[in-house]
Amino acid sequence: MGPALLLAAALASGQTADPALLARARKLLAAAPLIDTHNDLPSMLLEKYKGDLTKVDLSQAQAALCADVPRLIEGGVGAQYWAVFVESSTMSTHTALHEALREFDVTRRFIRSQPRLELALTADDIERIHRSGRIASLIGVEGGHMIEQSAAALRLFYELGGRYLTLTHWDNVEWADSATDRPEHGGLTRRGEKIVRELNRLGMFADISHVSADTMRDVLRVTRAPVIFSHSNALALAGHPRNVPDDVLRALAANGGVVHVNFIREFVDPAHAAWDAKHQAARKAIEAKTDDEKAVAKAVADFEKANPEPAGTVALVADHIDHIVKVAGIDHVGIGSDFYDDGSASMASGLENVTRYPFLFAELLRRGYSDEDVLKIAGRNHLRAMRRMEQVAAQLQKTEPPLILDGPEGQ
Ligand SMILES: [Zn+2]
């Protein structure tokens, strides 16, 4: 391709952007504020540094991490939910709650260590902190296993700053099915319904990313407040079970909630599911031939070279936004990137790190989204849902006592 064609191809994929649209996008994000509902920096700080913040300077760019202050500023981020996450395998070792406390601790410490960050607990906090030129920092709890079936633990997570609970992670919990496990409860159990109602009473979002489609439907049936998907995409475009089916998108519109769109290539790229199946079959065939780990790794690498992983594009992420707007409406879509590593091999190409948000919004402007639409997607839809959730909680607290649910035998 000649230079003109290369530029045309790059513009069409959203990899690069018209400078005028990019400037307009940056201006809108500065006003919005841009709220991202999922980033896994807390887990990276524990994995890489055991939570020792003297070993890393977040006021400087840290390309190996999924966020740092200067790159968040460059990306126009006004508010970030940091994910408190521990693997669901901690359920079998009964260490989930203990590990969750380490996550809360490191999250609160790194927020406090950076003058440009401030812990936000309400929608008003987000706007106040953003106006002051700093980045509002919120906490989302990714995985219901961390409460270890204790309503007391859930309430203390709220006190520590948690403002959403993702009901499951990759595996089922005792009271809700995950999208990526074998169906066990057919959605939410009675206990699960009570936990959702307690989230409503507390003023914490029920986050239905990661849960099975039946759990999504059950949550939308029992919740009294708007719910969120903190990091999910549209199933109609990419067939990963973690993505959201159209009937749920329609129910979400009636609920007043928001789907925050994920940038991970596996959930974004329509070609990924088929590639994944091929990749797994190839690995099985290779492993059937040899036990030698090095030989397996080499053969898998050769397969990947011959069959590159579908890597997503900025345009494909914009396609997910288009679809959600078409089915649920412009008031029900937001941003939940899910940055969790250095981004080079995991995220949609063009959206590898937290500096890249303006490119996605420039692509939306190119497609004809208005300034008002951009402000809604960037953060105002989230603020609206959060304010409504806060109002519902204030009402419920006048009449409903806290849930008593300790111990796995209780109902
Ligand atoms: Zn996740």
XYZ file of N, CA and C in Angstrom, residues 22 29 31 34 50 105 125 135 146 149 154 162 190 192 198 201 239 263 278 287 311 324 329 344 357:
75
model
N -9.818 14.420 16.885
C -9.107 14.051 18.113
C -9.096 15.227 19.096
N -13.842 15.155 26.496
C -13.493 14.299 27.636
C -13.100 15.145 28.843
N -14.412 17.836 29.664
C -15.635 18.373 30.259
C -16.520 17.289 30.868
N -14.655 11.811 31.891
C -14.532 10.423 31.433
C -14.428 9.503 32.651
N 4.271 -6.909 45.709
C 3.690 -7.349 46.989
C 3.050 -6.190 47.748
N -6.557 -2.615 50.876
C -5.484 -1.878 51.537
C -4.554 -1.223 50.512
N -18.998 13.519 44.594
C -17.529 13.475 44.767
C -16.827 13.435 43.414
N -8.061 13.265 39.631
C -8.751 12.083 39.099
C -9.487 11.401 40.242
N -15.724 -12.920 47.266
C -14.930 -12.230 48.297
C -15.722 -11.930 49.570
N -20.078 -15.246 51.570
C -21.484 -15.412 51.993
C -21.832 -14.635 53.252
N -19.987 -7.742 53.232
C -20.460 -6.866 52.150
C -20.597 -5.424 52.648
N -16.048 0.471 48.601
C -16.546 -0.316 47.459
C -17.863 0.251 46.955
N -32.203 -17.751 46.027
C -32.919 -16.849 46.949
C -31.915 -15.981 47.705
N -29.001 -15.138 46.677
C -28.479 -14.166 45.721
C -29.422 -12.976 45.574
N -29.726 -6.165 49.231
C -28.868 -5.492 50.217
C -27.931 -4.488 49.526
N -29.910 -1.457 49.072
C -30.106 -0.726 50.321
C -28.831 0.035 50.715
N -19.273 -13.577 19.963
C -19.988 -14.659 20.640
C -19.324 -15.213 21.888
N -12.393 -3.336 26.445
C -11.452 -3.235 25.312
C -10.650 -4.530 25.070
N -9.980 -23.073 17.395
C -8.923 -23.634 16.545
C -7.620 -23.775 17.338
N -0.202 -31.677 22.034
C 0.058 -32.357 23.310
C -0.126 -33.870 23.198
N -7.044 -9.381 16.685
C -6.581 -8.438 17.709
C -7.533 -7.277 17.964
N -25.051 -1.395 21.115
C -25.724 -1.155 22.403
C -26.633 0.064 22.293
N -30.169 2.021 23.688
C -30.304 3.486 23.626
C -29.038 4.196 24.083
N -0.081 -4.839 25.583
C 0.436 -5.026 24.227
C -0.144 -6.256 23.544
N -7.965 6.554 25.046
C -9.413 6.819 24.992
C -9.826 7.857 23.940
